[in-house]
Coordinates of C-alpha atoms in Angstrom, one line a residue:
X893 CA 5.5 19.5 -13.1
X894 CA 2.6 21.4 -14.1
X895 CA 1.5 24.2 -12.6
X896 CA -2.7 26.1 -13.2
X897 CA -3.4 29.4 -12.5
X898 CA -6.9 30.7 -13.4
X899 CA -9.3 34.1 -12.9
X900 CA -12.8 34.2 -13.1
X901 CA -15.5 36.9 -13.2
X902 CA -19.4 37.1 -13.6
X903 CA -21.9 39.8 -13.5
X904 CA -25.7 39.5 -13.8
X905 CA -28.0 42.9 -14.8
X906 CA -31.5 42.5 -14.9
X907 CA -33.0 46.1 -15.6
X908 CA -36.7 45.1 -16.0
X909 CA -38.4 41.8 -15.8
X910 CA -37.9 41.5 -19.8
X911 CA -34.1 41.7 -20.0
X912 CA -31.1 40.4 -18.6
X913 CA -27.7 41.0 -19.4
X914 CA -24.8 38.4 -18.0
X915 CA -21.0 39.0 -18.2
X916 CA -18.5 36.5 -18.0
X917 CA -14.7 36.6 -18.1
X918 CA -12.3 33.9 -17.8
X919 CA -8.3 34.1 -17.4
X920 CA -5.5 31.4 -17.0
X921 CA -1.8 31.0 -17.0
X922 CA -0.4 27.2 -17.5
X923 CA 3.2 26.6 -17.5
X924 CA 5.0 22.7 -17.1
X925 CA 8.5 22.0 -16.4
X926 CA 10.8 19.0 -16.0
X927 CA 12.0 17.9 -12.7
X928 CA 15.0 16.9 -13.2
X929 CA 16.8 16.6 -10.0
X930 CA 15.6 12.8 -9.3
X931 CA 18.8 10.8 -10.6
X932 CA 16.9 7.9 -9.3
X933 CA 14.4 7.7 -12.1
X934 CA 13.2 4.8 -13.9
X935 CA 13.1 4.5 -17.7
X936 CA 10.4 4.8 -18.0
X937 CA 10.4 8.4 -16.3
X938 CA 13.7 9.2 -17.7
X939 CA 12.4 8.3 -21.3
X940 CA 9.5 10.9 -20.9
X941 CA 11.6 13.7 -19.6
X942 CA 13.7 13.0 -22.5
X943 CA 10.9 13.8 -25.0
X944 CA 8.4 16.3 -23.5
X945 CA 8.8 19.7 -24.3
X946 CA 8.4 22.8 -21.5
X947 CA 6.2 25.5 -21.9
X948 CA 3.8 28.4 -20.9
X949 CA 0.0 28.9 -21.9
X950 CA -1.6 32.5 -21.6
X951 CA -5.8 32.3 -22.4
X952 CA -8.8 34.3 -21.8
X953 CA -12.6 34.2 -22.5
X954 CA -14.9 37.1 -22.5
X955 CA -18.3 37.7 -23.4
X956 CA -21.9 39.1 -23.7
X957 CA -25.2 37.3 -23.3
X958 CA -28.7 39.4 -24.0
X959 CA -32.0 38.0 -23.0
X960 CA -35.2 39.5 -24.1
X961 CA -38.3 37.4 -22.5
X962 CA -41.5 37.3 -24.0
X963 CA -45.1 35.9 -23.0
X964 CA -43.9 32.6 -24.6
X965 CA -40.9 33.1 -26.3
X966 CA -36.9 34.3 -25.0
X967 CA -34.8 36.0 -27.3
X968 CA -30.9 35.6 -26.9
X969 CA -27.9 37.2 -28.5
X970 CA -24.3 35.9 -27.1
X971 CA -21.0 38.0 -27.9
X972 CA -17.7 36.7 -27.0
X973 CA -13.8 36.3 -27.9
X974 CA -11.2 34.3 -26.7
X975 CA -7.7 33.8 -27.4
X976 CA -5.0 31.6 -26.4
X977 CA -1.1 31.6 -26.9
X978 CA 0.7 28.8 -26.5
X979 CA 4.6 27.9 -26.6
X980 CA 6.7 24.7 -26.3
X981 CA 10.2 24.0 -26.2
X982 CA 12.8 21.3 -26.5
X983 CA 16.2 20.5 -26.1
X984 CA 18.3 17.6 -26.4
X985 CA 19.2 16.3 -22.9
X986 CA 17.2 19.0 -22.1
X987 CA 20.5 21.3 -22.2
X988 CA 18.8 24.4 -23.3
X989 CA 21.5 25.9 -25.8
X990 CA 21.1 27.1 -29.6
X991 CA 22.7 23.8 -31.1
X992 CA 20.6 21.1 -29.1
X993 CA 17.5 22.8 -30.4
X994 CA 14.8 20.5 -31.0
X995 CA 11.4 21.7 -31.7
X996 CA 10.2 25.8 -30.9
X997 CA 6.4 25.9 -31.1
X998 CA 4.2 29.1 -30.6
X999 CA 0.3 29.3 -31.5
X1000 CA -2.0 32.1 -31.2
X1001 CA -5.3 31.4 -31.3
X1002 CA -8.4 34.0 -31.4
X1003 CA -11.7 33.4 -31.9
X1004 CA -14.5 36.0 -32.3
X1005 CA -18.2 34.7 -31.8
X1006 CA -21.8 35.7 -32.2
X1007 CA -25.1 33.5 -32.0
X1008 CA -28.5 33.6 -32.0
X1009 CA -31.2 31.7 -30.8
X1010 CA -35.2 32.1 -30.4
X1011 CA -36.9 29.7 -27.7
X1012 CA -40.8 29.2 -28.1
X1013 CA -43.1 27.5 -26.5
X1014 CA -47.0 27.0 -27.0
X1015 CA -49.4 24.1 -25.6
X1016 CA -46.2 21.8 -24.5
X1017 CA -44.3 22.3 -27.5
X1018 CA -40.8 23.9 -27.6
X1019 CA -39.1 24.7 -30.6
X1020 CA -35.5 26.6 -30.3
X1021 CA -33.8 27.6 -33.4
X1022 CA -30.5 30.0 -34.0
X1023 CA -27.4 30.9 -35.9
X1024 CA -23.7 31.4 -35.3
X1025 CA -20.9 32.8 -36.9
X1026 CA -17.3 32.4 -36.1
X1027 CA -14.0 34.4 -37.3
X1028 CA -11.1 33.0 -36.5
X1029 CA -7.1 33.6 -36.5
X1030 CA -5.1 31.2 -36.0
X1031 CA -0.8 31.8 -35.7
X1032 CA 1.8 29.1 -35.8
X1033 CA 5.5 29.7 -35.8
X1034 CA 7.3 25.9 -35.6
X1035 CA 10.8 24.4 -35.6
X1036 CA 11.1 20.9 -35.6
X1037 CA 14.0 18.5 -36.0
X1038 CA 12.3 15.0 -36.9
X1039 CA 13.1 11.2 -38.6
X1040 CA 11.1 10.5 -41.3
X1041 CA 12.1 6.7 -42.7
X1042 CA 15.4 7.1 -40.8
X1043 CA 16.2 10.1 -42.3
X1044 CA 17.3 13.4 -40.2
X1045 CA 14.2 16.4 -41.8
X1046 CA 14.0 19.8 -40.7
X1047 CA 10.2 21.5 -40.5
X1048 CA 10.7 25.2 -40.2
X1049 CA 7.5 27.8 -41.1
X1050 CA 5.5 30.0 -39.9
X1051 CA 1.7 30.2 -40.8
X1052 CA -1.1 32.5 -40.5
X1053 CA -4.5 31.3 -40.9
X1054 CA -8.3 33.2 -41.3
X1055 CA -11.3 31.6 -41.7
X1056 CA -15.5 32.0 -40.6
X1057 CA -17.2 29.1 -39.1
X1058 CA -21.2 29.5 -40.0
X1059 CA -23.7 27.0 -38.0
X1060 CA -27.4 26.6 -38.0
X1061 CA -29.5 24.7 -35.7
X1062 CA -33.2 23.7 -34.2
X1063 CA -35.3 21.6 -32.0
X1064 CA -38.4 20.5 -31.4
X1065 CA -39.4 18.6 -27.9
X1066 CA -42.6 17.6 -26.9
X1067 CA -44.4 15.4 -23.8
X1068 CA -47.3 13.0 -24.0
X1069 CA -49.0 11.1 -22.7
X1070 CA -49.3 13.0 -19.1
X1071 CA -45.7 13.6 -19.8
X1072 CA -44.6 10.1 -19.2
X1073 CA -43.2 10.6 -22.4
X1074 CA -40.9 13.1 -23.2
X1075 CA -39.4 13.5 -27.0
X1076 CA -37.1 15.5 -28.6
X1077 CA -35.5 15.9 -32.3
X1078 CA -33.1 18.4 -33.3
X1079 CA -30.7 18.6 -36.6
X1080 CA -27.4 21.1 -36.9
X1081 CA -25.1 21.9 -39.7
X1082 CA -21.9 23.4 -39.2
X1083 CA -19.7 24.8 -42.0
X1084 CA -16.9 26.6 -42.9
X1085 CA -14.9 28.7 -45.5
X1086 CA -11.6 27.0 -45.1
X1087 CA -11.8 24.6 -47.9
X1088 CA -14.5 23.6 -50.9
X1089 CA -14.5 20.1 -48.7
X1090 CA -16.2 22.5 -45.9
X1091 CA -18.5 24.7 -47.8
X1092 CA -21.3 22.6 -48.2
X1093 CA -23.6 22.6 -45.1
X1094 CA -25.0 19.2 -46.4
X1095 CA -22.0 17.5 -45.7
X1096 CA -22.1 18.1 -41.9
X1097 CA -26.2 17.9 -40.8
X1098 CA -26.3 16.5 -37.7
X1099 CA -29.5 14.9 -36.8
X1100 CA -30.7 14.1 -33.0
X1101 CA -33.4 12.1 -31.1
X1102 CA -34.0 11.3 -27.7
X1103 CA -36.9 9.7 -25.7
X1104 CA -37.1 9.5 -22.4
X1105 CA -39.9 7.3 -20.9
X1106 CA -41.1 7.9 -17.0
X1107 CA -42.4 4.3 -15.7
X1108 CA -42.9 5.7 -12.2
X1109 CA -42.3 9.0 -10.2
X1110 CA -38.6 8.1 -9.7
X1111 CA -37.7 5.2 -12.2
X1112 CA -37.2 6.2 -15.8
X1113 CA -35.5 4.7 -19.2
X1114 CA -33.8 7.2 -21.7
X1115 CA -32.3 6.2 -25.6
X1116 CA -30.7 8.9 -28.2
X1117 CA -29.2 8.5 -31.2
X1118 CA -27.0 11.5 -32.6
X1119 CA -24.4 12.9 -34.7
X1120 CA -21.7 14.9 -34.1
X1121 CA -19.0 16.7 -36.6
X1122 CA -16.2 18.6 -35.4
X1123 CA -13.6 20.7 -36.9
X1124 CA -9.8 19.1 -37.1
X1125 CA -7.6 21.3 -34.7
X1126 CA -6.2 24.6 -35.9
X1127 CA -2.7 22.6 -35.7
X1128 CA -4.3 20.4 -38.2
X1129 CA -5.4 23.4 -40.5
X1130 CA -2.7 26.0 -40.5
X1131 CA -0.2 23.5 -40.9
X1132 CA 2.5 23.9 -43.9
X1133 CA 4.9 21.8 -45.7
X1134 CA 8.3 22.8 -46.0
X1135 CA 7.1 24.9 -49.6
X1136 CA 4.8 26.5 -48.0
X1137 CA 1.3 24.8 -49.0
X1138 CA -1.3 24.2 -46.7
X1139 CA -0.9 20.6 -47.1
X1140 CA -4.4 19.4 -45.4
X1141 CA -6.2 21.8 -47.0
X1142 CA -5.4 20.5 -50.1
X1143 CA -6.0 17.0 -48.9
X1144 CA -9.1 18.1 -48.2
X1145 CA -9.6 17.2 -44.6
X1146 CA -12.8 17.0 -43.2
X1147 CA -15.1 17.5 -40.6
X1148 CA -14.5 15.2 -38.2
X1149 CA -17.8 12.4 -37.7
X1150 CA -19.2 10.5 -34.6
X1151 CA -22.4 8.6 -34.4
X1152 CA -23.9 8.3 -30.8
X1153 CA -26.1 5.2 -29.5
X1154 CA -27.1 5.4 -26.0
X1155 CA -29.7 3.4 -24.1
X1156 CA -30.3 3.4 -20.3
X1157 CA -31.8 4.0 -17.1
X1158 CA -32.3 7.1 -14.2
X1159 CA -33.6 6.4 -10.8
X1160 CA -34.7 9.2 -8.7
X1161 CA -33.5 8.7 -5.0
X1162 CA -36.5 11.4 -2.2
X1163 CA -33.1 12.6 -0.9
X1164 CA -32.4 14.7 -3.7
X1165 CA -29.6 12.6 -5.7
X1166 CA -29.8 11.0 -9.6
X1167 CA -28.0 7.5 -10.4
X1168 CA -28.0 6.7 -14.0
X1169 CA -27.2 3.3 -16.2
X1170 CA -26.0 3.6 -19.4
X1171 CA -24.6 1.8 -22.2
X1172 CA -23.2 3.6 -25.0
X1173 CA -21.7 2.6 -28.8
X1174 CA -19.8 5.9 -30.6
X1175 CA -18.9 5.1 -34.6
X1176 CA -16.3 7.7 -35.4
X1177 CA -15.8 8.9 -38.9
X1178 CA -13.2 11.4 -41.3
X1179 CA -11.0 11.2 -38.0
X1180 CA -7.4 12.7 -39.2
X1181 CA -4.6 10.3 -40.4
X1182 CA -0.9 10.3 -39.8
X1183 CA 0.7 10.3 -43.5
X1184 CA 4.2 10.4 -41.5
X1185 CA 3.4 7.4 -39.0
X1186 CA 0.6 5.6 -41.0
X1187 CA -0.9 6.5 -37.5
X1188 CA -4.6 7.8 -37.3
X1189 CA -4.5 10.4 -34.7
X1190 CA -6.5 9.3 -32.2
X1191 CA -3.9 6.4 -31.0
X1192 CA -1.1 9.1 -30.3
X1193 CA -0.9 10.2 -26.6
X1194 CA -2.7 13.5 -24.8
X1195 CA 0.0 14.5 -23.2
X1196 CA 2.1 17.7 -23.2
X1197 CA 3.3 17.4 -26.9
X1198 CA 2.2 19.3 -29.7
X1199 CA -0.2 16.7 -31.9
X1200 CA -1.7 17.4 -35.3
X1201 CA 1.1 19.7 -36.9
X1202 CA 1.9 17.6 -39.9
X1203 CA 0.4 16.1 -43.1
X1204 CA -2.8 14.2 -42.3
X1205 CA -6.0 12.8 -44.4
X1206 CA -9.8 12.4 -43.0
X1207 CA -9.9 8.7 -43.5
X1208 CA -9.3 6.7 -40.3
X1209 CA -12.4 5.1 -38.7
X1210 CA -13.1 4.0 -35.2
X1211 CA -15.6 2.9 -32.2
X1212 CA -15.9 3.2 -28.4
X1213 CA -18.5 1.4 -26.3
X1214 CA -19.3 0.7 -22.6
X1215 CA -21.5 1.0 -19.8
X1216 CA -22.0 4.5 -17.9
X1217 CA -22.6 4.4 -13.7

């Protein structure tokens, strides 16, 4: 039985007509519990309550955002932290004494933040381009009684991780053709000091295109292509083997890698509303790999278990496709 709580704040001060400052603050408080008062369960309800842990989540967001506008040209400089403790427990039958212990998880996560980014435009043509830098900490204190090839194992460490995530980015859009045409082509890196497999800003440039073609004034067809990298979770990163090793970092995990093909259509209704088709085709690369359960990570379920904190390797491979409405 889950239970969200949430706080949110936001502030705009403009002093002159060339700057404007925005602050924004997010808070929550998450907690789940088991109901276990319904004797007349199914197994299948029964089986879930026997396996999902409880637990609490604290997080908050803060941050800064600086505009400076120019004749053709806006300036912007975004600040902001946030920070996130988590904690799971379970207990066998869920009788919550020392010896049924099952698995005691706590994470901290903080994140410090700072980008950059320079918008121009001149005869039609935009160009944005920025930085960003990230220094994170990530905390994980876990307990966890497991089989592994029907054997009883105990994982018990604590881990504290630190590591800056550098990005770069720009784009370039343009119209033509009376702007029944409208194009636009960006490319991103993303790196990080984690590892010497995440150092190289080559490895992760992501290029993008999309077109967008107006046939009439309410009738439209759109196409992109893109790619996408993503960083494994912190569970994957700051987890540690029972000597003590960072086990994925020296397996050299990866970036995670998705390719995006969409083509469809927008129609433009003269009461203020947008429908869209689409059909879509995603190509996913590096995604992590169960060692343990010869599992790639994807296929294990979103629920309120802790995923990711074990040995893994960046080799599984997968698609999604469909059609959008």
């Amino acid at each position: 039985i889950p239970t969200y709580s949430d706080v949110q704040y936001k502030q705009v001060y403009r002093p002159n007509d060339k700057n404007e400052i925005t602050l924004v603050a997010l808070g929550g408080y998450d907690k789940y519990r088991l109901n276990r008062t319904n004797n007349d369960s199914s197994e299948a309800i029964l089986y879930n309550v026997g396996y999902i842990p409880e637990g609490n989540i604290y997080q908050y967001t803060a941050g800064i955002h600086y505009k400076h506008y120019l004749p053709k040209s806006v300036y912007s400089v975004v600040v902001s932290r946030n920070w996130t403790l988590n904690k799971a427990n379970k207990y066998r039958e869920n009788v919550t004494i020392p010896e049924n212990l099952l698995m005691r998880y706590q994470t901290i996560e903080a994140e410090n933040k700072f980008r950059f980014e320079h918008t121009y435009t001149k005869n039609g043509w935009k160009v944005n381009a920025g930085f960003a830098y990230e220094y994170a900490r990530y905390f994980s204190s876990t307990y966890n009684k497991i089989t592994i090839q029907g054997s009883p194992v105990t994982i018990d460490f604590k881990s504290n991780l630190f590591m800056s995530k550098m990005a770069a980015f720009g784009q370039v859009s343009k119209a033509f053709f009376n702007d029944k045409l409208n194009t636009s082509l960006g490319l991103r890196t993303d790196f990080s000091n984690y590892s010497k497999s995440m150092m190289n800003p080559l490895d992760q440039l992501s290029p993008s295109l999309a077109l967008s073609y107006r046939i009439t004034d309410q009738i439209a067809l759109n196409a992109s292509v893109a790619r996408y990298h993503q960083l494994p979770s912190y569970t994957i990163l700051g987890y540690r083997n029972p000597q003590g090793t960072l086990i994925n970092k020296q397996n050299e995990v990866k970036y995670i890698q998705a390719d995006h093909f969409v083509i469809g259509s927008e129609f433009l209704t003269k009461m203020n509303s947008r429908f869209t088709l689409e059909g879509f085709y995603k190509k996913y690369n590096r995604y992590p790999f169960s060692v343990k359960d010869s599992l790639c990570l994807a296929n294990v379920g979103s629920d309120f278990g802790v995923i990711g904190n074990e040995e893994v390797k960046s080799i599984s491979q997968g698609r999604s496709y469909g059609m959008e409405f």
